[in-house]
Structure formats: C-alpha cells, structure tokens
Tab-separated table of C-alpha atoms in Angstrom:
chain	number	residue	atom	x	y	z
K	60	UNK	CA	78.064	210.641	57.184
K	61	UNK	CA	75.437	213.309	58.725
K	62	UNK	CA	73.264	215.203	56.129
K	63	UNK	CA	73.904	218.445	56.383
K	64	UNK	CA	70.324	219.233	57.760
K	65	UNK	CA	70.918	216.849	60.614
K	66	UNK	CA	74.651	218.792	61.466
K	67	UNK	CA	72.366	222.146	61.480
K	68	UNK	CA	70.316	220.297	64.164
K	69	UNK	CA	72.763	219.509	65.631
K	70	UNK	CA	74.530	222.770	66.090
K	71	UNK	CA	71.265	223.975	67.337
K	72	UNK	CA	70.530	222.219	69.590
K	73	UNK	CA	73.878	222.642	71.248
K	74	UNK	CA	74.080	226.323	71.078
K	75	UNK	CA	70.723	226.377	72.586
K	76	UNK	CA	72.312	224.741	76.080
K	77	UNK	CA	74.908	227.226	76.196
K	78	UNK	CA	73.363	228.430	79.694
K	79	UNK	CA	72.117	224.859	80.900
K	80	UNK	CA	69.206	225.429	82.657
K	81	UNK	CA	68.490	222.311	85.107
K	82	UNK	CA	65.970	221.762	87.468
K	83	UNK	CA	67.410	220.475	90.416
K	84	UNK	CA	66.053	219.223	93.757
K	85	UNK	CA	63.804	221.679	95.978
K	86	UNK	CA	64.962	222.458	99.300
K	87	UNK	CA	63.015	223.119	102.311
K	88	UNK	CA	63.944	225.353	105.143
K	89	UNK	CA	63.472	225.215	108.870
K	90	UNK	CA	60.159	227.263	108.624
K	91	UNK	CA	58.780	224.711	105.971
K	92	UNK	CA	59.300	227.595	103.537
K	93	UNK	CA	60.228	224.995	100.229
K	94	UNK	CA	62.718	226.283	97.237
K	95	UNK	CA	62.907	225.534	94.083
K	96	UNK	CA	66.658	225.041	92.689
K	97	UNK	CA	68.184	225.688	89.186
K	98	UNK	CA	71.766	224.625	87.968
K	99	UNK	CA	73.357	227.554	86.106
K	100	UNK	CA	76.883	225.922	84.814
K	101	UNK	CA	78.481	224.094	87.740
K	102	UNK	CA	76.713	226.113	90.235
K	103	UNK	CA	73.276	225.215	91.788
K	104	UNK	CA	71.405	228.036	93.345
K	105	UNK	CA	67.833	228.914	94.477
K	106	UNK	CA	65.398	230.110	92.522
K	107	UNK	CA	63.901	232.171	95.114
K	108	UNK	CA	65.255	234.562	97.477
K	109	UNK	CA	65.693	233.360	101.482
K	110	UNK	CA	62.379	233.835	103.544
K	111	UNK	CA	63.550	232.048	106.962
K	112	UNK	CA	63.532	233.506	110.434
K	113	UNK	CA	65.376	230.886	112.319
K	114	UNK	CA	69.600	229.594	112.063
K	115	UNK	CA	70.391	226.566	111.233
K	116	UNK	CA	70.535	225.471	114.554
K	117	UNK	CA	67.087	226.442	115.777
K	118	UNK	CA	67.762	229.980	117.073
K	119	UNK	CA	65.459	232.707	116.646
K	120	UNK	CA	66.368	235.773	114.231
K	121	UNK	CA	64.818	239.015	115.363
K	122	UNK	CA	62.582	240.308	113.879
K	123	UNK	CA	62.540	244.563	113.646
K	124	UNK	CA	59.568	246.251	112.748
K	125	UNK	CA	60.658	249.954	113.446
K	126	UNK	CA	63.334	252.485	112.000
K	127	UNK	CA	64.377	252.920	115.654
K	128	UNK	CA	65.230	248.844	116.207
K	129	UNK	CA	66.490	248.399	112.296
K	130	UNK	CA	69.024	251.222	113.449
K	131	UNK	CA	70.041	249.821	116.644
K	132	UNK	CA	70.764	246.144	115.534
K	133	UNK	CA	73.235	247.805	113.385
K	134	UNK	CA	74.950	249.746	115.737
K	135	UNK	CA	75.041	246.665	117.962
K	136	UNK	CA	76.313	244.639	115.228
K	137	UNK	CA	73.188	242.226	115.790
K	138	UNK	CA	71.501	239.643	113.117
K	139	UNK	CA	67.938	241.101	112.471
K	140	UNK	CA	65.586	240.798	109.453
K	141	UNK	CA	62.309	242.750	108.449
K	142	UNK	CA	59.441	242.422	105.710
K	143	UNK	CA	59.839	245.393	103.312
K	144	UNK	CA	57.368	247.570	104.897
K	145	UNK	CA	57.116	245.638	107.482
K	146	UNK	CA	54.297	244.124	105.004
K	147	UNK	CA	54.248	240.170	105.465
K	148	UNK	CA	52.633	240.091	102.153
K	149	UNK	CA	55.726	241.470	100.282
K	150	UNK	CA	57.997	238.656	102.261
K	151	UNK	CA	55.737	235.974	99.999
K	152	UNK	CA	57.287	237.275	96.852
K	153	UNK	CA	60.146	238.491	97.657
K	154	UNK	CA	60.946	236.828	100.977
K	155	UNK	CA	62.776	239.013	104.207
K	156	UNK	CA	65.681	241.511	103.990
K	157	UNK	CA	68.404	240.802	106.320
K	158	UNK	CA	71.013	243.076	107.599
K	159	UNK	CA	74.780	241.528	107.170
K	160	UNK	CA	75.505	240.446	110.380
K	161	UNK	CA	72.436	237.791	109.911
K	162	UNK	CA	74.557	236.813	106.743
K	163	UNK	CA	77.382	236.380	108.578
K	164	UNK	CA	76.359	234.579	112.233
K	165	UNK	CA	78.377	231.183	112.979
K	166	UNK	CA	75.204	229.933	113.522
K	167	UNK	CA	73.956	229.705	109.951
K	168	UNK	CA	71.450	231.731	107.915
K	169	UNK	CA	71.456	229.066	105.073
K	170	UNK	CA	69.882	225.575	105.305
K	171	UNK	CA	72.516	222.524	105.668
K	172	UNK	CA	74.151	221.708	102.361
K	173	UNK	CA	73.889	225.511	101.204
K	174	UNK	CA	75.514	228.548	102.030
K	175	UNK	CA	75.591	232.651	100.900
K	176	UNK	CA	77.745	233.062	98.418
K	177	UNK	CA	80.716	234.743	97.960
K	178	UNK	CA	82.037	237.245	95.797
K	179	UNK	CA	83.767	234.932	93.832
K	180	UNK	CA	81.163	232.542	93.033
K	181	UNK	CA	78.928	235.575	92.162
K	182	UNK	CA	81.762	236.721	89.467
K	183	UNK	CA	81.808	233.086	88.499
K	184	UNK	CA	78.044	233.237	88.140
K	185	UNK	CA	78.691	236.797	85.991
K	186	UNK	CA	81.520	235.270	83.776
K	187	UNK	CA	79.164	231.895	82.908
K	188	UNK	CA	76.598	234.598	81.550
K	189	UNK	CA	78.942	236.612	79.507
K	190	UNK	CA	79.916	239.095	81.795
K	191	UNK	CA	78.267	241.433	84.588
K	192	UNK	CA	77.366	243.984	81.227
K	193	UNK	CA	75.297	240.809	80.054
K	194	UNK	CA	74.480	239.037	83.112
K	195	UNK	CA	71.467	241.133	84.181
K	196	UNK	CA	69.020	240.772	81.236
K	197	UNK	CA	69.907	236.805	81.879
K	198	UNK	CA	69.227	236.812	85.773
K	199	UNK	CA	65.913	239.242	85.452
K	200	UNK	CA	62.539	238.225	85.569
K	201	UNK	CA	60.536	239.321	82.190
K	202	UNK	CA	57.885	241.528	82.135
K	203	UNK	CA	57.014	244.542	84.137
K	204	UNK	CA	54.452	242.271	86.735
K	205	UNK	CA	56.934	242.927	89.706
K	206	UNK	CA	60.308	245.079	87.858
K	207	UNK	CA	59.286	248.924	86.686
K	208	UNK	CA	59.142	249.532	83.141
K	209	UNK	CA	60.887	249.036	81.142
K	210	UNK	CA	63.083	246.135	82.924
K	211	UNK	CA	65.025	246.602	80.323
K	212	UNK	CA	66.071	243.478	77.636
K	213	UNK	CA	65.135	240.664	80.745
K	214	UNK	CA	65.089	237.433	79.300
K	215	UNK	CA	65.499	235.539	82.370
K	216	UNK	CA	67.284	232.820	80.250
K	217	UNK	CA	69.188	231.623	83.389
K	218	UNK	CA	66.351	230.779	85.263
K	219	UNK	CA	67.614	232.838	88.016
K	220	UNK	CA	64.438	234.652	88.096
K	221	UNK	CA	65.908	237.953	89.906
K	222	UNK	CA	62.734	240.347	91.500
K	223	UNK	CA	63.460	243.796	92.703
K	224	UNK	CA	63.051	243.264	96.119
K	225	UNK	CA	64.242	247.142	97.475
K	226	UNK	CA	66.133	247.291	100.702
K	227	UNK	CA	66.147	248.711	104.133
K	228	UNK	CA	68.793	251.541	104.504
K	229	UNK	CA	70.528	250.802	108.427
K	230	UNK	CA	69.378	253.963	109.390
K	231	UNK	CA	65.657	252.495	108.639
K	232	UNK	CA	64.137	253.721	105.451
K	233	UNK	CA	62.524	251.421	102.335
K	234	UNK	CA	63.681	251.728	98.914
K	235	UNK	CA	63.663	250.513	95.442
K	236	UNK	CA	61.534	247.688	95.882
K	237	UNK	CA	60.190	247.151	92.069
K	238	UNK	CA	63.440	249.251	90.831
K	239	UNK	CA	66.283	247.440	92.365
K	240	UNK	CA	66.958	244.044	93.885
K	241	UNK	CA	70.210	243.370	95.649
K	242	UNK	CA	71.737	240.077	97.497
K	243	UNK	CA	74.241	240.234	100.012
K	244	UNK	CA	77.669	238.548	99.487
K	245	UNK	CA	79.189	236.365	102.693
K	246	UNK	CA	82.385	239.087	101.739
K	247	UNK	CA	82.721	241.805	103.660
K	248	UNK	CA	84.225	244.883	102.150
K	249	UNK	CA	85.735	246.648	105.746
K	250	UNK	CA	84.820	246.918	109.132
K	251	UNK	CA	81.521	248.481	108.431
K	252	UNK	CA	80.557	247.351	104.940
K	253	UNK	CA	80.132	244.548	103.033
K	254	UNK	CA	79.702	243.192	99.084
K	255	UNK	CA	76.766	242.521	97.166
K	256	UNK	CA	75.033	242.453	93.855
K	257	UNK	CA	71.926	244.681	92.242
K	258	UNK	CA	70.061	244.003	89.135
K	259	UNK	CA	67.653	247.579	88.019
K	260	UNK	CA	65.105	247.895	85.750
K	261	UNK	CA	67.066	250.029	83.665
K	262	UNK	CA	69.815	247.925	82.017
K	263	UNK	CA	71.090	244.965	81.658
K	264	UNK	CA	73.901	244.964	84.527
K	265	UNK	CA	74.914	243.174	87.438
K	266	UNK	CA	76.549	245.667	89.484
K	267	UNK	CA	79.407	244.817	92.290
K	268	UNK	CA	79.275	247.560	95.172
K	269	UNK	CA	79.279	247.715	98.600
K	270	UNK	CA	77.225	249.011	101.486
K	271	UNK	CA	76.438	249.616	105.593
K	272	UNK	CA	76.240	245.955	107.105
K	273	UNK	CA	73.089	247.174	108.733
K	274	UNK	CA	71.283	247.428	105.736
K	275	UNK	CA	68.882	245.060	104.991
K	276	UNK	CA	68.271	243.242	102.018
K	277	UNK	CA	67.669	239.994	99.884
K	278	UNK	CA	69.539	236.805	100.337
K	279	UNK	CA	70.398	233.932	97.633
K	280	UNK	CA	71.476	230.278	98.519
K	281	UNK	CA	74.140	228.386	96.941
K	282	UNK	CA	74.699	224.637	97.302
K	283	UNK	CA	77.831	223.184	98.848
C-alpha cells in the first residue's frame, strides 16, 4: 500500500502534465529556415511562426515591399508576403506576414508533413487549454521583451510561445506589432474574408474573428 506522502507525489506529478509539453522533432523548411516543434495534447505544432518565401514545390512567393503592391496582390487575389516594415530584421523574430491567398495556394505554403490549420483544430487547441478565455495567458510568451506591458497573466505554459507579430492591413498599413499577434486559419469566412486567431497584451484571450484576405499576417504549422 502507498504512503500517503508517496500518493501526494503522485497526484502531483500528474496534475503537473495536465498540458503535456513535448519536444518533438525540428523541422526545416525549403529556405533552410529550421523549427522547433512542441506537442500540445494530440496536436504537434511549431514553435515559431512561418518565415519561408518559396511553396512546397519550389515556386517563388512574391515578395511586396510597398502599400501600392500589398494592395494590388489583394485585389488580384495573388499569394504575396512582406517583412513588417518591410524590416528583414523583424522577419528573424517574428518571421513574414502573408496575405490569405498565400495560405491558401494548391501549391503549398507549409512544408511536407504539415499544413495551416483550421478552425477546428485551433478550437481544439482552445478547448485542450481550458477555453479561448484561458487559452491566451497559456499560448503567450512571458515578459514584456517583445509583448507591451503588461502582457497580461502570460505564462506560456503550453510552450506555444505566441509573439505579437502586428499585421499588414490589405490596403498597406503596419499595425500592432508588440500589441497583437494573429495567425491565419486555412478557413475562409466568405468570398473576401477569412478566419484567424489574435492573442493582445491585454488579457488573457484567444479571440476568433475574421478579416480582408489581403491582409497580411503570421502563419503557424500543424503536423499531419
């Protein structure tokens, strides 16, 4: 029969894995940019947002460095990605912003054996973590090195390591980068929008909404 010491120890121990953080394999992309990767319940994801400029098979993604070509691709309904700022140095940390239609090419903006998630696995991501009201202290990075003060109860126990990584309005105008980050869904939401998710420095929420398809911003990987 267990002491009761060794039970409490026990019981410990096992609460303690409730969010089963895992380090998985790294993945590398076609630009030799390498990944870290995390298991967060049955789901394995990267721990850092996408920074490649080519499709799976090979093929170039534009690159737009002015309002006037950000805009345009969006009209056009064209994959296109930018550095916030068109600063290289920002794409380092928080790797490129890409407008929808990037997400969404046949040609693949994930490496082989991932893909950008869905809604659903998102909500499934939400629900593992107690809930999007709950979820965003959990996927945050701590500290106020990259997120504004006071990034608000971020204990990054996921491992998901989320940085506020702004966007790129499809009209062409930076935002929010060390407020907000966002990550596109692979759902769209109607012909001219699409779904993602935000984490802010100011609570503890993963938001659901829904914006342009030109917009650009940050992209997670999910395994297969």
């Amino acid at each position: 029969m267990k002491s009761p010491k060794i039970t409490f120890i026990l019981l410990i121990a096992i609460c303690s894995c409730t969010f089963i953080i895992v380090n998985a394999q790294s993945i590398t992309d076609l630009d030799g940019t390498v990944y870290q990767t995390i298991k967060i319940g049955n789901q394995t994801w990267m721990q850092q947002n996408l920074n490649v400029s080519q499709f799976r098979n090979g093929d170039r993604i534009p690159e737009v460095k002015t309002d006037e070509e950000w805009e345009k691709a969006g009209l056009e309904r064209k994959p296109a990605w930018c550095y916030y700022e068109s600063n290289s140095d920002h794409g380092k940390l928080y790797g490129k912003l890409y407008n929808w239609y990037a997400v969404n090419d046949k040609r693949g903006l994930a490496p082989k054996g991932w893909h950008i998630p869905s809604d659903a696995e998102w909500k499934t991501l939400a629900t593992f973590l107690g809930g999007n009201d709950l979820a965003g202290k959990k996927l945050k990075e701590k500290g106020t090195a990259h997120w504004k003060s006071p990034n608000k109860d971020a204990t990054n126990e996921s491992g998901f390591t989320g940085l506020p990584g702004g966007l790129n309005y499809s009209f062409g105008s930076f935002v929010s980068l060390g407020n907000v980050g966002y990550w596109w869904t692979s759902d769209e939401n109607g012909e001219e929008t699409a779904n993602l998710y935000s984490l802010s420095y100011e609570d503890n929420i993963l938001t659901d909404l829904f914006l342009n398809k030109g917009v650009g911003i940050s992209v997670r990987c999910i395994k297969d």
